[in-house]
XYZ file of C-alpha atoms in Angstrom:
489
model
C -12.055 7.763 17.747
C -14.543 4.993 16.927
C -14.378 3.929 20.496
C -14.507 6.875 22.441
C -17.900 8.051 20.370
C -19.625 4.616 20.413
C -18.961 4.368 24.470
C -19.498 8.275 25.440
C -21.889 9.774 22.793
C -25.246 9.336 21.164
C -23.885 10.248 17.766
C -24.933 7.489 14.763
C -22.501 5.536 12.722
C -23.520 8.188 9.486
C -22.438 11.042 11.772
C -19.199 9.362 13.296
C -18.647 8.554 9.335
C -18.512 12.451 8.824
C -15.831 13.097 11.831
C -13.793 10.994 10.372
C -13.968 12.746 7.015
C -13.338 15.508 8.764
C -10.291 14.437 10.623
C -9.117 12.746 6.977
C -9.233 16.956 6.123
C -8.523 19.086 9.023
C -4.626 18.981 8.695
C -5.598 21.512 5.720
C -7.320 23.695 8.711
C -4.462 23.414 10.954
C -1.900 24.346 8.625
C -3.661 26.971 7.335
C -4.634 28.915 11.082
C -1.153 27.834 12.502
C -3.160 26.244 15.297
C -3.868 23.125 16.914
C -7.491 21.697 17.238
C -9.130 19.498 19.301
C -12.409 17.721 18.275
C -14.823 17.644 21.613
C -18.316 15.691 21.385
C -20.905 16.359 24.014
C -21.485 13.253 26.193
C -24.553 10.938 25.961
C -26.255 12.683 29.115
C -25.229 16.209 28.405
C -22.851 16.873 31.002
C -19.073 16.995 29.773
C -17.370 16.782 26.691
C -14.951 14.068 25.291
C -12.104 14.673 23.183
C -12.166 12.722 20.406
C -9.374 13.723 18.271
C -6.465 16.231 17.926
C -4.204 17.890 15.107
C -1.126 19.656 15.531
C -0.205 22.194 12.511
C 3.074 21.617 10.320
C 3.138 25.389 10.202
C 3.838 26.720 13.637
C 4.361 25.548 17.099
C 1.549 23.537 19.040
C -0.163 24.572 22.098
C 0.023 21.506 23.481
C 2.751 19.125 24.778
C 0.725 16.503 25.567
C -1.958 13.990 23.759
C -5.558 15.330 24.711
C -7.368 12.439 22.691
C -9.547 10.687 25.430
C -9.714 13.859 28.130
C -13.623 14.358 29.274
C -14.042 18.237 30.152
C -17.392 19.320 32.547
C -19.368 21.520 30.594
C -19.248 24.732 32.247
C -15.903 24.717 32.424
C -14.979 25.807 28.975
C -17.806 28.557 27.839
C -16.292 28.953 24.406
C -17.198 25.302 23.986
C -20.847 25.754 25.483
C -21.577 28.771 23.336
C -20.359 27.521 19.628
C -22.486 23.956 20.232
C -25.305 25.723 21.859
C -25.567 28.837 19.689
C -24.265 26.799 16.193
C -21.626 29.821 15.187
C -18.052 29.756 15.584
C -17.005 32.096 18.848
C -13.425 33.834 19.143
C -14.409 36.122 22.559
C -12.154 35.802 25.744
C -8.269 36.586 26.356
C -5.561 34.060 25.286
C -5.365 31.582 27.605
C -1.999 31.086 29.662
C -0.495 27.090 29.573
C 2.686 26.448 30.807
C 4.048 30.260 30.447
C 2.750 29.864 26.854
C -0.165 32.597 26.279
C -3.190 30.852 23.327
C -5.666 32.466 21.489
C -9.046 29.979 21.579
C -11.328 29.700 19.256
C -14.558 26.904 19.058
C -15.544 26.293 15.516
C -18.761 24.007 15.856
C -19.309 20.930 13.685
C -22.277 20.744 11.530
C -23.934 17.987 9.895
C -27.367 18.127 8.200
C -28.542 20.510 10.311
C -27.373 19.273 13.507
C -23.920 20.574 15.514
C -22.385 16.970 16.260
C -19.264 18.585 18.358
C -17.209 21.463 17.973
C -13.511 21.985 17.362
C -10.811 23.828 19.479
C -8.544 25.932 17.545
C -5.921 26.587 19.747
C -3.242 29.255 18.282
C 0.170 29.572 20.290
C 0.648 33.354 20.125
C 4.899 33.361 21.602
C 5.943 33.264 18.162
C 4.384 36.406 17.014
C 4.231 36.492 13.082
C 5.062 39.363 10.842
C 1.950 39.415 9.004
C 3.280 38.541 5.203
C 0.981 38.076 2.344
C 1.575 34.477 2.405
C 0.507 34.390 6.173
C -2.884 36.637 5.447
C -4.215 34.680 2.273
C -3.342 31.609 5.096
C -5.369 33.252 8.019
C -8.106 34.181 5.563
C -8.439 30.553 3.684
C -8.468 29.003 7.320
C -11.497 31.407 8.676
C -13.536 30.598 5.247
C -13.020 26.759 6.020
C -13.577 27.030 9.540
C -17.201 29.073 8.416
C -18.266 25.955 6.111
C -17.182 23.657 8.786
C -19.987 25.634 10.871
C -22.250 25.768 7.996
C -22.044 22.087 7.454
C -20.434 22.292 3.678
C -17.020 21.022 4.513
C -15.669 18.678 4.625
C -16.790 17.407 0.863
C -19.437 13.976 0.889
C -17.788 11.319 -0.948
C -14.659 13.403 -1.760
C -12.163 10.910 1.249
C -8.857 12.720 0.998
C -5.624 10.676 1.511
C -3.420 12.933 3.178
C -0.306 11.174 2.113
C -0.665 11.333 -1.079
C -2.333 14.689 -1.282
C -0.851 17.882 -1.952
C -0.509 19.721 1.883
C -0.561 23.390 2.394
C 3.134 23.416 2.667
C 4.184 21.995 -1.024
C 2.310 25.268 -2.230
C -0.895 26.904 -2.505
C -2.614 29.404 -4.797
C -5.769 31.340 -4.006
C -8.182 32.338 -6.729
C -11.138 34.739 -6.953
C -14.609 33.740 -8.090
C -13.230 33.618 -11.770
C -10.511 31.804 -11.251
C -7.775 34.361 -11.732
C -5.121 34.069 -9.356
C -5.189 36.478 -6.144
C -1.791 34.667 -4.534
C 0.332 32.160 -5.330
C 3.094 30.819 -2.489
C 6.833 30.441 -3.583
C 6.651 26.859 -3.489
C 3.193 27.008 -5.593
C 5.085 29.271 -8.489
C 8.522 27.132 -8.326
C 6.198 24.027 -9.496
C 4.952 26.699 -12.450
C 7.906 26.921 -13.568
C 8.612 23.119 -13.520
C 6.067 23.212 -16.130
C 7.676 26.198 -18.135
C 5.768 29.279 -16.756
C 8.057 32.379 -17.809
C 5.784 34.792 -15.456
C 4.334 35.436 -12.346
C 0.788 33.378 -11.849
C -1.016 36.901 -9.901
C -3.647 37.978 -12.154
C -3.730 34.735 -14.810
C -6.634 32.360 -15.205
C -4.969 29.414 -13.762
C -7.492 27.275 -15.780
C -5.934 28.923 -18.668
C -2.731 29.131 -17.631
C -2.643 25.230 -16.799
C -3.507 23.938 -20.116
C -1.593 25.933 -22.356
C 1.471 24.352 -19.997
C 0.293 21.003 -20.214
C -0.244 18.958 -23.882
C -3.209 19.220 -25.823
C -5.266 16.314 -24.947
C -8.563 16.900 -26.609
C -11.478 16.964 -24.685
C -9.899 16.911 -22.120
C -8.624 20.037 -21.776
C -12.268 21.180 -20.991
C -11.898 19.762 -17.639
C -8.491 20.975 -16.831
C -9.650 24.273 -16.998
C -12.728 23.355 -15.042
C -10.680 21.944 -12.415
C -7.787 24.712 -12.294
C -9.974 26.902 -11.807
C -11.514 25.743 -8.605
C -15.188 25.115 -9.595
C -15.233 21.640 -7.638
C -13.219 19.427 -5.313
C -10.784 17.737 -7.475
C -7.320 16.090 -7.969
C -5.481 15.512 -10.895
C -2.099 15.614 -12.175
C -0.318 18.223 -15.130
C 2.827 17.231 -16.858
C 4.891 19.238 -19.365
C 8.269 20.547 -20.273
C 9.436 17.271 -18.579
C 7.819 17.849 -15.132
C 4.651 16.852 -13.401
C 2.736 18.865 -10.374
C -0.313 17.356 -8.668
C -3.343 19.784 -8.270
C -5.668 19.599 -5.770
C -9.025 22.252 -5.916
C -11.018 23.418 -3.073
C -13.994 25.473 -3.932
C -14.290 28.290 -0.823
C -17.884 28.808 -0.298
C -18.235 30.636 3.510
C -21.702 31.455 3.219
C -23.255 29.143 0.834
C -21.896 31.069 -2.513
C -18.671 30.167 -4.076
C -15.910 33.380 -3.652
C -12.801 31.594 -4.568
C -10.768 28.596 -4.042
C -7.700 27.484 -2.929
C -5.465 24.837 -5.345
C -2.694 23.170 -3.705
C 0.127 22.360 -5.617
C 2.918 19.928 -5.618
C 6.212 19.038 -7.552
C 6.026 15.113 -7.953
C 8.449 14.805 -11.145
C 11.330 13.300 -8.800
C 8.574 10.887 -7.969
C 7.057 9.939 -11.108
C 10.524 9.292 -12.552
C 11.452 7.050 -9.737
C 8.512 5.249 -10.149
C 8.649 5.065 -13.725
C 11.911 3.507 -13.427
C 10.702 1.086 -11.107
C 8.113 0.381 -13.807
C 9.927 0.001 -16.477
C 12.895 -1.979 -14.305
C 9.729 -4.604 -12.877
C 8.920 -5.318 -16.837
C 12.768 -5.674 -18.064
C 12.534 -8.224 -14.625
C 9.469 -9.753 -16.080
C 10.969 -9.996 -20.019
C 14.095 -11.943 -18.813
C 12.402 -14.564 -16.705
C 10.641 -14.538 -19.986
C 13.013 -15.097 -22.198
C 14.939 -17.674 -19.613
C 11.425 -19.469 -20.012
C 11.415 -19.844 -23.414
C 15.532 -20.752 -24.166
C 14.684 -23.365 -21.244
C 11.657 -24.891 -23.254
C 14.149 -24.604 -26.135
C 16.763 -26.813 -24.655
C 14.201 -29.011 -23.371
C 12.474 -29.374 -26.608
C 16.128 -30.381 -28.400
C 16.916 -32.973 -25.636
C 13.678 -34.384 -26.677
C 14.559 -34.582 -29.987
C 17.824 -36.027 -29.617
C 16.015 -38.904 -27.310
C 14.144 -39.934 -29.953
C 17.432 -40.471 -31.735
C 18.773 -42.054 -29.209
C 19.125 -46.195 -30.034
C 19.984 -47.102 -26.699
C 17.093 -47.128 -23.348
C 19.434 -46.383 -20.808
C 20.426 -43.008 -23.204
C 16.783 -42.171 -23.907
C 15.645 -42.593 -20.616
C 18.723 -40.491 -19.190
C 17.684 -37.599 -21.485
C 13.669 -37.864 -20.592
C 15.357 -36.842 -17.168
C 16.938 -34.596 -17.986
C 14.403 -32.788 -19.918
C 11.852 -33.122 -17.041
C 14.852 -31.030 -14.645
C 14.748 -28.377 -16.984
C 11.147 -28.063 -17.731
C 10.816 -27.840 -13.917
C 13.216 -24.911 -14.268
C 11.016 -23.555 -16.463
C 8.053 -23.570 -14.763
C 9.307 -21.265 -12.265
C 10.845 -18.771 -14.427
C 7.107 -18.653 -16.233
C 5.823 -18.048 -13.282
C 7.965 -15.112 -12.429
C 7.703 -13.530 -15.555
C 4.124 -12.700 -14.332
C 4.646 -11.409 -11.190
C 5.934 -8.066 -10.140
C 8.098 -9.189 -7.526
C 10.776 -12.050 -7.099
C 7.973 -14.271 -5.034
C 5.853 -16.955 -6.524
C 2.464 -19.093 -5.041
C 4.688 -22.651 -4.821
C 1.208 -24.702 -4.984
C 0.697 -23.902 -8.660
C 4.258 -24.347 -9.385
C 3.975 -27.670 -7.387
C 0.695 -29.181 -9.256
C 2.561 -28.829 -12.686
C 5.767 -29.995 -11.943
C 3.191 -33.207 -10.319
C 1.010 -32.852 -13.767
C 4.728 -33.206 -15.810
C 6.248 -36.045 -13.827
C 2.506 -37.847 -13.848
C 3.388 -38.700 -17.346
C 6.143 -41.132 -16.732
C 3.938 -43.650 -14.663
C 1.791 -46.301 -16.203
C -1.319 -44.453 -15.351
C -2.550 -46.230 -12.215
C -0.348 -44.575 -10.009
C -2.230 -41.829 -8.574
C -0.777 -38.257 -7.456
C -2.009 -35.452 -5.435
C -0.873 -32.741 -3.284
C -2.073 -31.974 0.133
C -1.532 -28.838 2.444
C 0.284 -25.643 1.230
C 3.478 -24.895 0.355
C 2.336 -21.016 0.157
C 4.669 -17.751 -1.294
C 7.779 -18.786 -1.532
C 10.936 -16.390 -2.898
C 12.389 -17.420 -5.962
C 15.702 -18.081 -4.264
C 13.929 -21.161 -2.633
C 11.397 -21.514 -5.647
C 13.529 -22.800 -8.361
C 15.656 -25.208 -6.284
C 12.686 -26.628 -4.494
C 11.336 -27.511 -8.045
C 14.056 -29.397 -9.416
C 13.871 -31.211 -5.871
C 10.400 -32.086 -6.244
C 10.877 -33.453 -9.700
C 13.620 -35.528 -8.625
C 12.109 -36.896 -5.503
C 8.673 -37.651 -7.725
C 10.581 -38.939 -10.608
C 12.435 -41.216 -8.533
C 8.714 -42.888 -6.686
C 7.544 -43.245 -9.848
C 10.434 -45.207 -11.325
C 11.056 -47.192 -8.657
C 8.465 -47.569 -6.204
C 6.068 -49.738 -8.274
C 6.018 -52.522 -10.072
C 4.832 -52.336 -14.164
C 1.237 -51.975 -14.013
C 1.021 -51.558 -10.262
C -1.245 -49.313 -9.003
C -0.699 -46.858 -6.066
C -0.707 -43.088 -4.985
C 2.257 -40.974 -3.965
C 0.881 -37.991 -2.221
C 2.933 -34.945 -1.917
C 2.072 -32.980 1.650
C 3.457 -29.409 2.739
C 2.840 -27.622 5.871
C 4.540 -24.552 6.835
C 5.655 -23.220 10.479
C 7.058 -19.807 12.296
C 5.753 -16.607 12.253
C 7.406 -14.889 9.698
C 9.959 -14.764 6.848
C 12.544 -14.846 8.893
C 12.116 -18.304 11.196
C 9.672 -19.885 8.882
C 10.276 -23.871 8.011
C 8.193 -25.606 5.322
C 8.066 -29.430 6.213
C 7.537 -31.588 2.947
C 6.417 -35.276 3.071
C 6.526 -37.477 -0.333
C 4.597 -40.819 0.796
C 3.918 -43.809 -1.778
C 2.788 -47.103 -0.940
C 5.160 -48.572 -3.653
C 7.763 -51.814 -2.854
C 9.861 -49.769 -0.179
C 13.207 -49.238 -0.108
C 15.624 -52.398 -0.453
C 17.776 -53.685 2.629
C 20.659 -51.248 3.474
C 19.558 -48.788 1.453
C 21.111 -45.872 2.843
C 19.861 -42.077 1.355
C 23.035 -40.086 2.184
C 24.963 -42.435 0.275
C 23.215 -43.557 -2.552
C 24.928 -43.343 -5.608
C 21.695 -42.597 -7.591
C 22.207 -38.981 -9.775
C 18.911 -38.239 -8.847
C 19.255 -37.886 -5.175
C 23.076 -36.383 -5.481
C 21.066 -33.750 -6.722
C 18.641 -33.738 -4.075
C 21.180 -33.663 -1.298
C 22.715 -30.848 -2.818
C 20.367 -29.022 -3.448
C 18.357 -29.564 -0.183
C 21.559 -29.208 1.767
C 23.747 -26.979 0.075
C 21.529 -24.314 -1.654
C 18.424 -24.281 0.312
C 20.200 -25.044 4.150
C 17.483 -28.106 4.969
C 17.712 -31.410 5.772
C 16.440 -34.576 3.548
C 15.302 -37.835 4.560
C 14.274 -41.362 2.671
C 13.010 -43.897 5.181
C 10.467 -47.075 4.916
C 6.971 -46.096 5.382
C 4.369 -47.906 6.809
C 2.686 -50.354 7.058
C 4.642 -50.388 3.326
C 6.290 -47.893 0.602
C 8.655 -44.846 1.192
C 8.529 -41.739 3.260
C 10.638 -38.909 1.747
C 11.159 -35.530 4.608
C 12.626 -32.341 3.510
C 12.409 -29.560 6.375
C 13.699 -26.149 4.671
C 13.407 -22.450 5.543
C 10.713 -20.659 3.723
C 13.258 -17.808 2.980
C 16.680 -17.643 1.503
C 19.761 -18.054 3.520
C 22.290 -15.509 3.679
């Protein structure tokens, strides 16, 4: 729509901002007149019309088969259309029109803004399916006509009131018409089913649905004042009810054809299904969240014991082995702390990188210098947790062996990711010191070093990569791991 009235019409971005609160409303229109509509806009010079945008209804059958958005009509051609923009009031004179064997009753409803009729909207009605005319179908046809006459009055749609139509209530979950007081004058099936969800014993015709409402729903104080305010139809709100284990969603639409409020309509719908799913989903997120939790803290438990015993410990070799180990599980941990605030299984790698860097650091003498370049990005926690014990391991191992006692030197840790998605992505890390080098012969795949067994392993078996140690120049040691970004099945 934002194309086709920027390049055919002289309308301003304010009043394109109001068709497009219209369109976000007019399914409400549709429904209720059983009819299709088509939004025309006069042309910058005058002469034709362009179709800006089209609803069919959800009640009935549409008028048309195919998509009119973009069509440019000669004016002339289409009188209803000339008289409702040039005379500012809706028009309904002429015989149905015949399309494709299918006879259609026409209607032009302009569109009013500030004063001004920015375009006018077909309401097309496909008259084959003739209706019995129910009470449900009457209070429909006479909500639609009161709409259509503050459409053409300029005082609907509502400023600032930007419906989402998803999540709203629709004309179809159930609606309820009420008089200037609020009592009801008709209330659907669907409409009195959700009711009842709530614990109405009785019909809803001639209550005070204000009333009504919050003696269903638990006392909440002050509020209450505004549950009856909004029941009863006095503005353009939406708001929720729950009681006697259900919930309904309320939406209010004051009626006000001719300037002076005569009613409303509420629509209504049943969303306790809903609201227990998602409170499930709730409540299963924060059981997720209290178990990476707890993982975190038996970790740091274990960790802090090995400590402990290390201290104990009389021999280096012994100390050393369980510094080690206590650095693999604290990388462990890390992750699992880092879950434990998210609501999904997918963690930001970078921060998870720079502390497992920050907790290896504190082996080295303290001239060795580390940093991080590039991003390692989201990464699943299927790839998360592995990829930290790697890092540790492939860290732990530079700064062991890559310098000499009081040496100096970096190690730099670099990630760069590739592919388009989750499925064919690759994350390329590079570990590069400018330590020693690796001794003659040294051979990765085979080194008998507990450190890279787990590397291999883990690179290999659990995350499907490849890993690589090889001399770096002009001096030190170039580690490569090339992984997919997303678990393999």
């Amino acid at each position: 729509m934002n194309d086709l009235v920027r390049q055919h019409t002289a309308l301003s971005e304010t009043d394109l901002e109001w068709l497009h609160l219209l369109v976000s409303e007019w399914q409400l229109l549709s429904d209720l007149s059983f009819a299709d509509l088509v939004l025309w806009v006069p042309t910058l010079d005058g002469t034709r019309y362009v179709s800006v945008a089209q609803m069919r209804p959800n009640t009935g059958p549409t008028s048309y088969q195919d998509d009119m958005v973009g069509h440019l009509v000669p004016r002339g051609r289409r009188p209803l259309l000339d008289a409702a923009l040039d005379e500012g009031r809706i028009v309904r004179e002429g015989d149905p029109e015949w399309r494709e064997e299918v006879p259609v009753r026409v209607e032009s409803i302009p569109v009013r803004r500030e004063g001004r009729v920015l375009g006018v909207i077909a309401r097309n009605t496909n008259l084959l399916t003739v209706r019995t005319p129910s009470r449900l179908e009457l209070t429909y046809l006479q909500s639609a006509s009161d709409l259509a006459q503050m459409i053409a009055a300029g005082s609907f749609p509502f400023p600032g009131q930007q419906v989402d139509m998803d999540a709203s209530p629709r004309v179809g979950d159930g609606l309820i018409r009420l008089d200037a007081d609020g009592v009801v004058t008709y209330a659907s099936p669907n409409a009195l089913s959700a009711y009842h969800r709530l614990g109405l014993a009785s019909d809803l015709v001639g209550q005070h649905l204000g009333d009504t409402t919050t003696e269903l729903a638990p006392s909440r104080g002050p509020v209450d004042e505004a549950l009856v305010k909004l029941a009863s139809g006095w503005a353009p709100r939406e708001t929720e009810v729950e009681g006697n284990g259900g919930v309904i969603q309320l939406r209010a639409i004051p009626l006000k054809p001719k300037g002076t409020r005569i009613g409303s309509l509420v629509l209504c719908r049943d969303v306790t299904e809903l609201r227990r799913r998602e409170r499930e989903l709730i409540t299963k997120d924060a059981t997720i969240r209290e178990i990476h939790h707890r993982v975190k803290n038996n970790l740091q438990t274990v960790a802090a014991l090995l400590r402990l015993q290390s201290r104990r410990m009389d021999s280096p070799q012994g100390r050393e082995a369980l510094n080690e180990a206590v650095r693999r599980v604290g990388s462990i941990a890390i992750v699992h702390e880092t879950l434990s605030q998210n609501l999904d299984e997918r963690v930001e790698f970078d921060e998870i990188a720079d502390r497992v860097i920050a907790m290896v650091s504190e082996i080295s003498p303290g001239k060795v210098a580390c940093r991080r370049t590039g991003r390692f990005g989201i990464l699943d926690a299927e790839v998360a947790t592995p990829l930290s014990m790697v890092l540790t391991e492939i860290l732990q191992n530079a700064l062991e062996h890559a310098f000499v006692q009081g040496e100096g030197g970096t190690v730099e840790v670099s990630a760069a990711r590739s592919g388009t998605g989750r499925a064919d992505g690759r994350l390329l890390i590079t570990v590069l010191d400018d330590g020693s080098g690796l001794p003659e012969g040294f051979d990765p795949q085979r080194a008998g070093n507990l450190g890279l067994q787990i590397v291999r392993t883990l690179v290999e078996g659990e995350l499907g990569g490849t890993f690589d140690m090889v001399r770096a120049e002009p001096r030190g040691t170039k580690v490569v791991l090339d992984i997919p970004s997303s678990p393999q099945k």
